[in-house]
Short mmCIF file of C-alpha atoms in Angstrom, two decimals:
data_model
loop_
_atom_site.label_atom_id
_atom_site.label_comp_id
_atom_site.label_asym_id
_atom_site.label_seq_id
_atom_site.Cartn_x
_atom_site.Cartn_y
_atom_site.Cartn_z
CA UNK X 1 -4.32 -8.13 21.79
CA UNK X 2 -6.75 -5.51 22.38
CA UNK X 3 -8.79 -6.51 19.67
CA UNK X 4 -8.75 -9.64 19.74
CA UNK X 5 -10.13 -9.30 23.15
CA UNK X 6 -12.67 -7.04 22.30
CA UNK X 7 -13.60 -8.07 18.55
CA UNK X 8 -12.36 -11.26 16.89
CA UNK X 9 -14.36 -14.90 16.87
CA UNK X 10 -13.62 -17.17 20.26
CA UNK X 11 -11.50 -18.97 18.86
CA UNK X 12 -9.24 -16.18 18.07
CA UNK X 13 -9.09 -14.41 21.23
CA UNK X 14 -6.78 -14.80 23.95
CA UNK X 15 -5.39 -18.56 24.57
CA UNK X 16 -5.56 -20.05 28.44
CA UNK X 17 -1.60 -18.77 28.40
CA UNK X 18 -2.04 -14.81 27.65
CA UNK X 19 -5.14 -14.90 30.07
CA UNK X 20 -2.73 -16.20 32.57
CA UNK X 21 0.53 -14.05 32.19
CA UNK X 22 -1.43 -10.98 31.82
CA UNK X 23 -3.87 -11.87 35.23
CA UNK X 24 -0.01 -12.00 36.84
CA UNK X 25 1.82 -8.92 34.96
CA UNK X 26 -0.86 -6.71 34.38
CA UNK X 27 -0.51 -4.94 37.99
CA UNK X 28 3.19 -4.55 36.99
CA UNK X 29 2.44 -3.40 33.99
CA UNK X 30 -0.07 -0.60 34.88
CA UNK X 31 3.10 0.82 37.29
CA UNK X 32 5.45 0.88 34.62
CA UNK X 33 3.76 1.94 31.24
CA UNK X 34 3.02 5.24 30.63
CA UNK X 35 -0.84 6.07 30.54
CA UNK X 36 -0.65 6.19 26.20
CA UNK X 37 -0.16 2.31 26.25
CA UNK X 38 -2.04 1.21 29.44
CA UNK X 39 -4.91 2.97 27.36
CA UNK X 40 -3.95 0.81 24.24
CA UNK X 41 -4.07 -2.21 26.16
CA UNK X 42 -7.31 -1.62 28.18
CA UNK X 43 -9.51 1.43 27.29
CA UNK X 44 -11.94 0.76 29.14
CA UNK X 45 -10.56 -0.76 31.86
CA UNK X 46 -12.61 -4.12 31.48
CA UNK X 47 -10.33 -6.48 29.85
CA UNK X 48 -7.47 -7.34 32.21
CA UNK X 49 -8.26 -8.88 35.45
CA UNK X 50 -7.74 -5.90 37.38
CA UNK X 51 -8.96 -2.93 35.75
CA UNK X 52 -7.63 0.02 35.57
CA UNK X 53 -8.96 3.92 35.48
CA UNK X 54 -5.88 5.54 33.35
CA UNK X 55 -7.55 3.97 30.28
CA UNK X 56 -11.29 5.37 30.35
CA UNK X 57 -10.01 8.51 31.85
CA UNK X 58 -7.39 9.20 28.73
CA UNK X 59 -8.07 11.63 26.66
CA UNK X 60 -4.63 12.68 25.19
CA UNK X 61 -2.35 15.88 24.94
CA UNK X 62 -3.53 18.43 22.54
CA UNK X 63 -6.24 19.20 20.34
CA UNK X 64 -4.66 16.40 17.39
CA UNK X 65 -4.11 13.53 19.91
CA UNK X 66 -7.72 14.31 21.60
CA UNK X 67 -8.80 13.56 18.30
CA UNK X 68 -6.46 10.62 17.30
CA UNK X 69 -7.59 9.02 20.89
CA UNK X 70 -11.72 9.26 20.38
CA UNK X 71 -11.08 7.47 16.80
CA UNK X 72 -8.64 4.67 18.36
CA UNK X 73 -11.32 4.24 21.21
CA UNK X 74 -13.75 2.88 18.28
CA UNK X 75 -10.50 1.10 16.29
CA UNK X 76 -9.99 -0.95 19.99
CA UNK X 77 -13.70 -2.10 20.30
CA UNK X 78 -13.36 -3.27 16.29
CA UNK X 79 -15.40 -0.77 14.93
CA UNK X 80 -14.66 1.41 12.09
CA UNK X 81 -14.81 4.80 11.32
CA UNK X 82 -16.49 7.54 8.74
CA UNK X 83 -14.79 8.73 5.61
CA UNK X 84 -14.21 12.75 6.88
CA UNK X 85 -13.52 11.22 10.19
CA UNK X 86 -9.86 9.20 9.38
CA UNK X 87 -9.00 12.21 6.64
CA UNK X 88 -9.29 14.65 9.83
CA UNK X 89 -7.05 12.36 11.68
CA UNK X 90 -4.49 12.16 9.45
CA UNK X 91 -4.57 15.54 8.28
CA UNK X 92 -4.68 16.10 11.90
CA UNK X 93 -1.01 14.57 12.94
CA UNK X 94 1.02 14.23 9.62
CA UNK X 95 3.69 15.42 8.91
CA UNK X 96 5.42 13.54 11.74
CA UNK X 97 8.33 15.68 12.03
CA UNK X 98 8.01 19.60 11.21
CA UNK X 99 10.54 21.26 9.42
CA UNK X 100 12.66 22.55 12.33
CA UNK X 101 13.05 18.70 13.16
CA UNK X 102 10.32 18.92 16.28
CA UNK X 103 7.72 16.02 16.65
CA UNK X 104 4.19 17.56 16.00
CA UNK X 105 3.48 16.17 19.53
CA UNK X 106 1.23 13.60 18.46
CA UNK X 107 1.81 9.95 20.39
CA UNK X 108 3.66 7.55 18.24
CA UNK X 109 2.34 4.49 19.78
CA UNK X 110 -1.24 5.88 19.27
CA UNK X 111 -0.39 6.58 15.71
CA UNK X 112 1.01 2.99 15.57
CA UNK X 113 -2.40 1.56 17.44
CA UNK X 114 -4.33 3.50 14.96
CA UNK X 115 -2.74 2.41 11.81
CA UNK X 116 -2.25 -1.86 12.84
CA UNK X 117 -5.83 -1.70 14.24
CA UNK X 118 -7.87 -0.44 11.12
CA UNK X 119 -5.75 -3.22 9.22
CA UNK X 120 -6.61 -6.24 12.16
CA UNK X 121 -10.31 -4.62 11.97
CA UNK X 122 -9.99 -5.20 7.85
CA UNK X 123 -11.08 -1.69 6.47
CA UNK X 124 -14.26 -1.05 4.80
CA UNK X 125 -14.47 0.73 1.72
CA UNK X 126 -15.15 4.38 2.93
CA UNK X 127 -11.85 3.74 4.90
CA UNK X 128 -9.63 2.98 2.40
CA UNK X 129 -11.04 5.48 0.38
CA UNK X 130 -10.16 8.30 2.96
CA UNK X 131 -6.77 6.58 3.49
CA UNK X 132 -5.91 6.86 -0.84
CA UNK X 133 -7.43 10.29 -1.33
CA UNK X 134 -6.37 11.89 2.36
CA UNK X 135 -3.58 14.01 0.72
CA UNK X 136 -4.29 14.68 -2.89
CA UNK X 137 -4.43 18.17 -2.69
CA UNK X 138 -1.14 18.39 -0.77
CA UNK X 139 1.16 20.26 -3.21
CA UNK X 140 -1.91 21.11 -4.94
CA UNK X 141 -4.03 20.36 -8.21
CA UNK X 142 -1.53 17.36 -10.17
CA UNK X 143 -0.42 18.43 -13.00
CA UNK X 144 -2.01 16.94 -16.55
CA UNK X 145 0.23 15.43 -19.19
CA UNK X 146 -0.47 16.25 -22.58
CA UNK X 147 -0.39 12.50 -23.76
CA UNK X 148 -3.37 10.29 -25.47
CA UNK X 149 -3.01 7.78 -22.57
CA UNK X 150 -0.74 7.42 -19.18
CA UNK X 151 -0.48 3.93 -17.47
CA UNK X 152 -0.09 4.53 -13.76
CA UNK X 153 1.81 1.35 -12.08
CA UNK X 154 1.33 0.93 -8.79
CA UNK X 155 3.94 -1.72 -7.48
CA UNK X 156 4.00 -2.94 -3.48
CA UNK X 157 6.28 -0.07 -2.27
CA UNK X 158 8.48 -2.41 0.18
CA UNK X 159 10.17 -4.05 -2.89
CA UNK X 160 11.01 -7.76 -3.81
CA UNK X 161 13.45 -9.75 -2.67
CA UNK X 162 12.83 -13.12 -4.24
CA UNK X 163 11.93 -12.44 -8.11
CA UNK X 164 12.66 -9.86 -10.29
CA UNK X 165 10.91 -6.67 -10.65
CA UNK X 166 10.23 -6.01 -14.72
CA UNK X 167 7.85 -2.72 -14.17
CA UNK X 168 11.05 -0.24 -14.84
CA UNK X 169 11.84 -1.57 -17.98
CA UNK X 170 8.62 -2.66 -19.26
CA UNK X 171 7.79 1.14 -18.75
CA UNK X 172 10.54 2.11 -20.97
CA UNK X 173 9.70 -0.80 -23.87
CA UNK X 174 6.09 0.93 -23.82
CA UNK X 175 7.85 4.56 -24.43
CA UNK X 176 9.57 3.08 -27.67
CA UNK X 177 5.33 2.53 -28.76
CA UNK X 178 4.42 5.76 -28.02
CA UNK X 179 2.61 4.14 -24.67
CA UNK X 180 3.21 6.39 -21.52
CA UNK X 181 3.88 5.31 -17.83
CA UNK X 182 4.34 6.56 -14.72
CA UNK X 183 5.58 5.02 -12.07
CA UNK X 184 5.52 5.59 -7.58
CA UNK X 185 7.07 4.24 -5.15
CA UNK X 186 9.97 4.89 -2.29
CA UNK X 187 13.69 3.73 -1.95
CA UNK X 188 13.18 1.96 0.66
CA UNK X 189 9.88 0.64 2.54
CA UNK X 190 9.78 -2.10 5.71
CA UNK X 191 8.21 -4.71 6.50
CA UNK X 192 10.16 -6.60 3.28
CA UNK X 193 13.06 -3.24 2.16
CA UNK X 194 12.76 -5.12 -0.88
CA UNK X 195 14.35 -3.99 -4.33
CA UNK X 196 12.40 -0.95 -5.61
CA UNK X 197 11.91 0.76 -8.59
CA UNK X 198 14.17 3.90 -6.96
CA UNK X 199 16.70 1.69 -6.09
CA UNK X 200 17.46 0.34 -9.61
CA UNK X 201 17.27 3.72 -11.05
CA UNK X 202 19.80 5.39 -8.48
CA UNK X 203 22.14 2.47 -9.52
CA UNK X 204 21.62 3.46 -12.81
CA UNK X 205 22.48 6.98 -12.42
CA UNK X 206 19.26 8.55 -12.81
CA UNK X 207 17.54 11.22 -10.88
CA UNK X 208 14.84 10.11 -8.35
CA UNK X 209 13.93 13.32 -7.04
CA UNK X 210 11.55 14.66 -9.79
CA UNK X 211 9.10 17.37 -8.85
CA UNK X 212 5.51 16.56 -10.67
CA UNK X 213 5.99 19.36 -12.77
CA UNK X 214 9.17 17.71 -14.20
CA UNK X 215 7.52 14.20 -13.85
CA UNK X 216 5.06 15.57 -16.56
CA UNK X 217 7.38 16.70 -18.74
CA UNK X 218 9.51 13.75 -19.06
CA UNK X 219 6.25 11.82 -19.90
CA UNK X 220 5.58 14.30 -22.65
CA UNK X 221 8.74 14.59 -24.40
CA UNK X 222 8.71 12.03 -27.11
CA UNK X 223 12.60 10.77 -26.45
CA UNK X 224 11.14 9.69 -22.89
CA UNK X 225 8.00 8.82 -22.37
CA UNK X 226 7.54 7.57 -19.13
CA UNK X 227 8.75 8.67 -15.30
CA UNK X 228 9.29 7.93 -11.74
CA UNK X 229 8.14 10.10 -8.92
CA UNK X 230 8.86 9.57 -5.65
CA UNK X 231 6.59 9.67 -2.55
CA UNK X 232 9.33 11.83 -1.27
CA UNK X 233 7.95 14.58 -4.09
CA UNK X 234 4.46 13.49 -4.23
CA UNK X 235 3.39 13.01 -0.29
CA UNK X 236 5.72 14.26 1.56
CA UNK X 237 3.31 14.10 5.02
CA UNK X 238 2.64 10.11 4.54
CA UNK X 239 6.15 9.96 3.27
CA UNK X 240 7.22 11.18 6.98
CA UNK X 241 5.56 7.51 7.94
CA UNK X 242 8.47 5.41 6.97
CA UNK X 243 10.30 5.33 10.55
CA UNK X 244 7.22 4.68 12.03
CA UNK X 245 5.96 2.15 9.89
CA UNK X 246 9.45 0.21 10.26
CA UNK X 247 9.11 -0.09 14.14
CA UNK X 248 5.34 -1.31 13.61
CA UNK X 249 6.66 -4.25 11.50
CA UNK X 250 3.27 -4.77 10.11
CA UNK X 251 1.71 -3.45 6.45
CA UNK X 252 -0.84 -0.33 7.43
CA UNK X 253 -4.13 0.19 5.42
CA UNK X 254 -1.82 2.72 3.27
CA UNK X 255 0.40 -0.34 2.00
CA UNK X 256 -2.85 -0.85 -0.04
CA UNK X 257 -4.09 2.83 -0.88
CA UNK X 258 -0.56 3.82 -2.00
CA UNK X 259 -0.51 1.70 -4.91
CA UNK X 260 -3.64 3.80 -6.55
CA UNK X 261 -2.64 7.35 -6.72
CA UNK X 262 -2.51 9.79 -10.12
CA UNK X 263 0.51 11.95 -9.22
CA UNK X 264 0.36 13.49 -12.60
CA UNK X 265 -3.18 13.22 -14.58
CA UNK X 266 -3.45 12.85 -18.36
CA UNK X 267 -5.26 14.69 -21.44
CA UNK X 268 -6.25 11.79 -23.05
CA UNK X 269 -7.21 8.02 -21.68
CA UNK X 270 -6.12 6.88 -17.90
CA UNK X 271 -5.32 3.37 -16.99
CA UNK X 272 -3.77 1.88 -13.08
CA UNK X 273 -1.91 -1.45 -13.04
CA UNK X 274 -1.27 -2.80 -9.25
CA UNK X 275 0.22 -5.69 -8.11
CA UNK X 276 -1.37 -7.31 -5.02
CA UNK X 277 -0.81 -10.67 -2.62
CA UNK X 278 -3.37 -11.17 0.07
CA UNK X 279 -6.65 -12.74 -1.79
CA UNK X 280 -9.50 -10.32 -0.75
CA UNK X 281 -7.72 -7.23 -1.69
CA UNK X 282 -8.42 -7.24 -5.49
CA UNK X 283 -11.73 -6.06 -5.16
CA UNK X 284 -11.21 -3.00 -3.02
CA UNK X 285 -7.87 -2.23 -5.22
CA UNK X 286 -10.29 -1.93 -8.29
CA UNK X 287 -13.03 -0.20 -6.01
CA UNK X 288 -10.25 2.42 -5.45
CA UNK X 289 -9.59 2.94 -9.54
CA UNK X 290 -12.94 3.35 -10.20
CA UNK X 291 -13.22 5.92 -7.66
CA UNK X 292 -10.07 7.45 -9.20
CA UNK X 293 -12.23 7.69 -12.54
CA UNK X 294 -9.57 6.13 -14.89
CA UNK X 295 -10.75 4.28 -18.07
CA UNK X 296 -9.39 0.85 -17.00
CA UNK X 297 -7.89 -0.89 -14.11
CA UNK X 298 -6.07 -4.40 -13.76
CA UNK X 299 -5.35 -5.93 -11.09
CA UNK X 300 -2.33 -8.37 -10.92
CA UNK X 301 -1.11 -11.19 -8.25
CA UNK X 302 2.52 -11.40 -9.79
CA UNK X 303 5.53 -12.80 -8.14
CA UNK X 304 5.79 -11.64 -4.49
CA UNK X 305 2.13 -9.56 -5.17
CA UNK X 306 4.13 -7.29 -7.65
CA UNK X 307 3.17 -7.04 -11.52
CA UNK X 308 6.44 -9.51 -12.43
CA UNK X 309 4.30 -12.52 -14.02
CA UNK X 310 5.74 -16.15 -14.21
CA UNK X 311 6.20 -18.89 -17.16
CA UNK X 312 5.70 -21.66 -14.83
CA UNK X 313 2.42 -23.28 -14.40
CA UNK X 314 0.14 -23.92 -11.25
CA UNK X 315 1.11 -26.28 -8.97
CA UNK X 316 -1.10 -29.41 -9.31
CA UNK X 317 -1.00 -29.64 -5.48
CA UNK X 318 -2.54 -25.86 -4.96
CA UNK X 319 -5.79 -25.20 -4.66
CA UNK X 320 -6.78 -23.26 -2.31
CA UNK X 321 -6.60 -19.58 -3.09
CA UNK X 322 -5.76 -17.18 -5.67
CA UNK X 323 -2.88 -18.33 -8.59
CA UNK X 324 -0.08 -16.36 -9.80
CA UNK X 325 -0.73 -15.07 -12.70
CA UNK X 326 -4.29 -13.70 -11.57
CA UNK X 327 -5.56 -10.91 -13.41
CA UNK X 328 -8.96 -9.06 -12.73
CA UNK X 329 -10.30 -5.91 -14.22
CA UNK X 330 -12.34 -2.96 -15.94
CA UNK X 331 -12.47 -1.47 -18.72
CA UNK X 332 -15.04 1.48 -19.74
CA UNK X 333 -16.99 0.66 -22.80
CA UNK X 334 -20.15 2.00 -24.49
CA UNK X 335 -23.85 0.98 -24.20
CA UNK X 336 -23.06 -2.82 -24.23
CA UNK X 337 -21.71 -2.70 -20.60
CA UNK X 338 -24.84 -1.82 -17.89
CA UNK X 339 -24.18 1.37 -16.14
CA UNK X 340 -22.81 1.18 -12.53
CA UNK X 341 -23.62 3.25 -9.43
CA UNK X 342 -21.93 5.94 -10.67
CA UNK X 343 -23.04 6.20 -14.19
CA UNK X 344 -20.31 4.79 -16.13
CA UNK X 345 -20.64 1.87 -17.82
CA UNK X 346 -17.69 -1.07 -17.41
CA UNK X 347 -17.30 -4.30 -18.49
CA UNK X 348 -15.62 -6.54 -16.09
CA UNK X 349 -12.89 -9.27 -16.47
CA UNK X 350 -11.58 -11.66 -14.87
CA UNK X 351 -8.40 -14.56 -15.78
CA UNK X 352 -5.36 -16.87 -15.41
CA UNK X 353 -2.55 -15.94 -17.55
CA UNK X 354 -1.05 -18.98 -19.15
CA UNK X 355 2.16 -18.58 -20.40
CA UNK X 356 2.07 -21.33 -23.20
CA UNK X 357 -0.90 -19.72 -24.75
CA UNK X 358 1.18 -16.81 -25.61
CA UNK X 359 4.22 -19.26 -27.07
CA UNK X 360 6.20 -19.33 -23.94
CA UNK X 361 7.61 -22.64 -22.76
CA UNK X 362 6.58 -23.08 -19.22
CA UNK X 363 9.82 -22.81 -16.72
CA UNK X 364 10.61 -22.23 -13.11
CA UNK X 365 11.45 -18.40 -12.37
CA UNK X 366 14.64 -17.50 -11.36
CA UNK X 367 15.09 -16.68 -7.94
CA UNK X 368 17.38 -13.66 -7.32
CA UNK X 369 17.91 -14.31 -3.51
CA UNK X 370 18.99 -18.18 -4.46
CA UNK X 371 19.77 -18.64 -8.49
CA UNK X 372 22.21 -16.14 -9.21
CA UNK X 373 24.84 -14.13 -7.90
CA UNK X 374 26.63 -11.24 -9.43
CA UNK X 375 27.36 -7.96 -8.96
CA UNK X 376 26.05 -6.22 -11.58
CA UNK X 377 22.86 -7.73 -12.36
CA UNK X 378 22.70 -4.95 -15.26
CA UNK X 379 24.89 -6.94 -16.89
CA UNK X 380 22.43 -9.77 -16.80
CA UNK X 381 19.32 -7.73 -18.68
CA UNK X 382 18.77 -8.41 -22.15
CA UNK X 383 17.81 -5.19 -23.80
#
């Protein structure tokens, strides 16, 4: 509410019905809250009918939330903020919980206000670049497979719970070509706790708590091929954000960056696959490969914004927006391509995947949540 008040269009901002409850609450409120979340709601004590002097007086506890509470004072007004400047923030308060089981201190509704804000304020580049690159040096330099390519597949971390999710097994299909893949992800992420990639393999017996080191070499070995690491292994300090990012109830800027990460590198070529939903994100997902330095990048809006693609066709009745079955892209190529701003030349792609052009009879797809029921949907898979 604090940005809509500050930031968004008129016709956004508050309706005749907040303006009136919070004119009679507010002086309630301001008894009652503790001086973290008055300054949330009013930080500079201008936007409620009776102002208040806790917000442009708060400053925080501590040399991280000092920090944490100049950056949110710019997130509230719906401004943005520098590259260096969000990396020191989160650097700044993450891990959440130290090893002894202590907070670090840090606010968690600031942290909360920090991470819905940049999303409401819709990030600029140099944001989500700080948010996807923040902790790549956590456990140190990744570790580089000794393969001619690795496929990085970036799937929404808080699951499905409608369609299918093919990326596990497609992964292991590829293996049987000699094609590697790696694939992220959690076993469990909010706002959807959808079916994840972790999931399925714990069901299937396997062990989802590879180290990188072993990540790489079950990419290598030539009866594999392809692995999973978790964020767990990988990041453990935004990995600490699950809890919090359940009691938000809202997809931070990191629901986007997390998708584009190179937990283990590769000798030879580099591609990233990621699924995506919202129209206006397929751009900065690509923006983010490119800065990665792969060879290629796809983009994919799949079933439920996953990588899953359909058989049916569009809707005659849509048309607004982005269809499933979207696909956008780059691929590096030689002197054909201009050069971009950073040198390399790419040529650019863009297209609708029709199923019937590829000899597939058009059908509905299968809805796991309505369709079928069983217990073992193993059973189900055709291998």
């Amino acid at each position: 509410m604090t940005i809509r008040a500050n930031a968004f269009p008129e016709a956004t901002q508050w309706s005749e019905g907040e303006r009136c409850a919070m004119k009679k609450f507010w002086p309630l409120l301001v008894r009652a809250l503790p001086p973290d979340v008055i300054f949330i709601a009013d930080p500079e004590g201008s936007i409620m009918g009776l102002g208040s002097a806790v917000g442009p007086q708060f400053v925080g506890n501590g040399t991280s939330e000092m920090r944490l509470v100049g950056a949110l004072r710019k997130i509230l007004a719906g401004g943005h903020l520098g590259y260096e400047e969000i990396q020191g923030v989160l650097k700044d308060v993450l891990t959440l919980k130290l090893e002894d089981g202590k907070s670090n201190g840090v606010s968690e509704s600031l942290l909360s206000a920090f991470l819905i804000g940049q999303r409401m304020n819709r990030e600029t580049d140099r944001e989500l670049k700080a948010y996807c690159l923040a902790f790549d040096d956590e456990l140190g330099p990744a570790p580089v497979a000794d393969v001619r390519s690795l496929t990085h597949y970036g799937e929404p971390y808080d699951g499905n719970t409608r369609y299918f999710r093919s990326t596990l097994f497609v992964a292991a299909v590829r293996s049987c070509y000699g094609e590697s893949s790696l694939l992220h992800g959690v076993e469990w992420m909010p706002p959807k706790g959808g079916v994840t990639e972790e999931q399925m393999l714990k069901f299937m017996g396997a062990k989802t708590n590879l180290s990188l080191h072993q990540g790489k070499k079950l990419i290598e070995a030539e009866e594999v091929g392809f692995a999973y690491i978790s964020k767990r292994e990988a990041r453990p300090s935004l990995y600490s954000l699950i809890g919090l990012r359940e009691q938000i109830k809202k997809r931070p800027s990191l629901a986007t960056t997390e998708k584009v990460q190179q937990f283990i590198r590769a000798k030879g070529r580099e591609s990233i696959v990621a699924g995506f939903y919202h129209e206006g994100y397929e751009e900065p997902l690509l923006m983010l490969m490119k800065r990665r330095g792969v060879h290629s990048g796809l983009v994919v809006k799949g079933e439920e914004g996953a990588l899953s693609m359909t058989t049916r066709l569009r809707s005659a009745s849509t048309s607004k927006g982005l269809p499933v079955n979207h696909c956008s892209g780059f691929r590096s190529v030689g002197i054909e391509s201009a050069c971009e701003v950073d040198g390399v030349s790419r040529q650019s792609f863009r297209l609708e995947v029709n199923a019937m052009d590829y000899g597939f009879e058009p059908t509905d797809t299968p809805r796991t949540d309505r369709s079928v029921k069983f217990e073992n949907p193993f059973l189900y898979i055709p291998f």
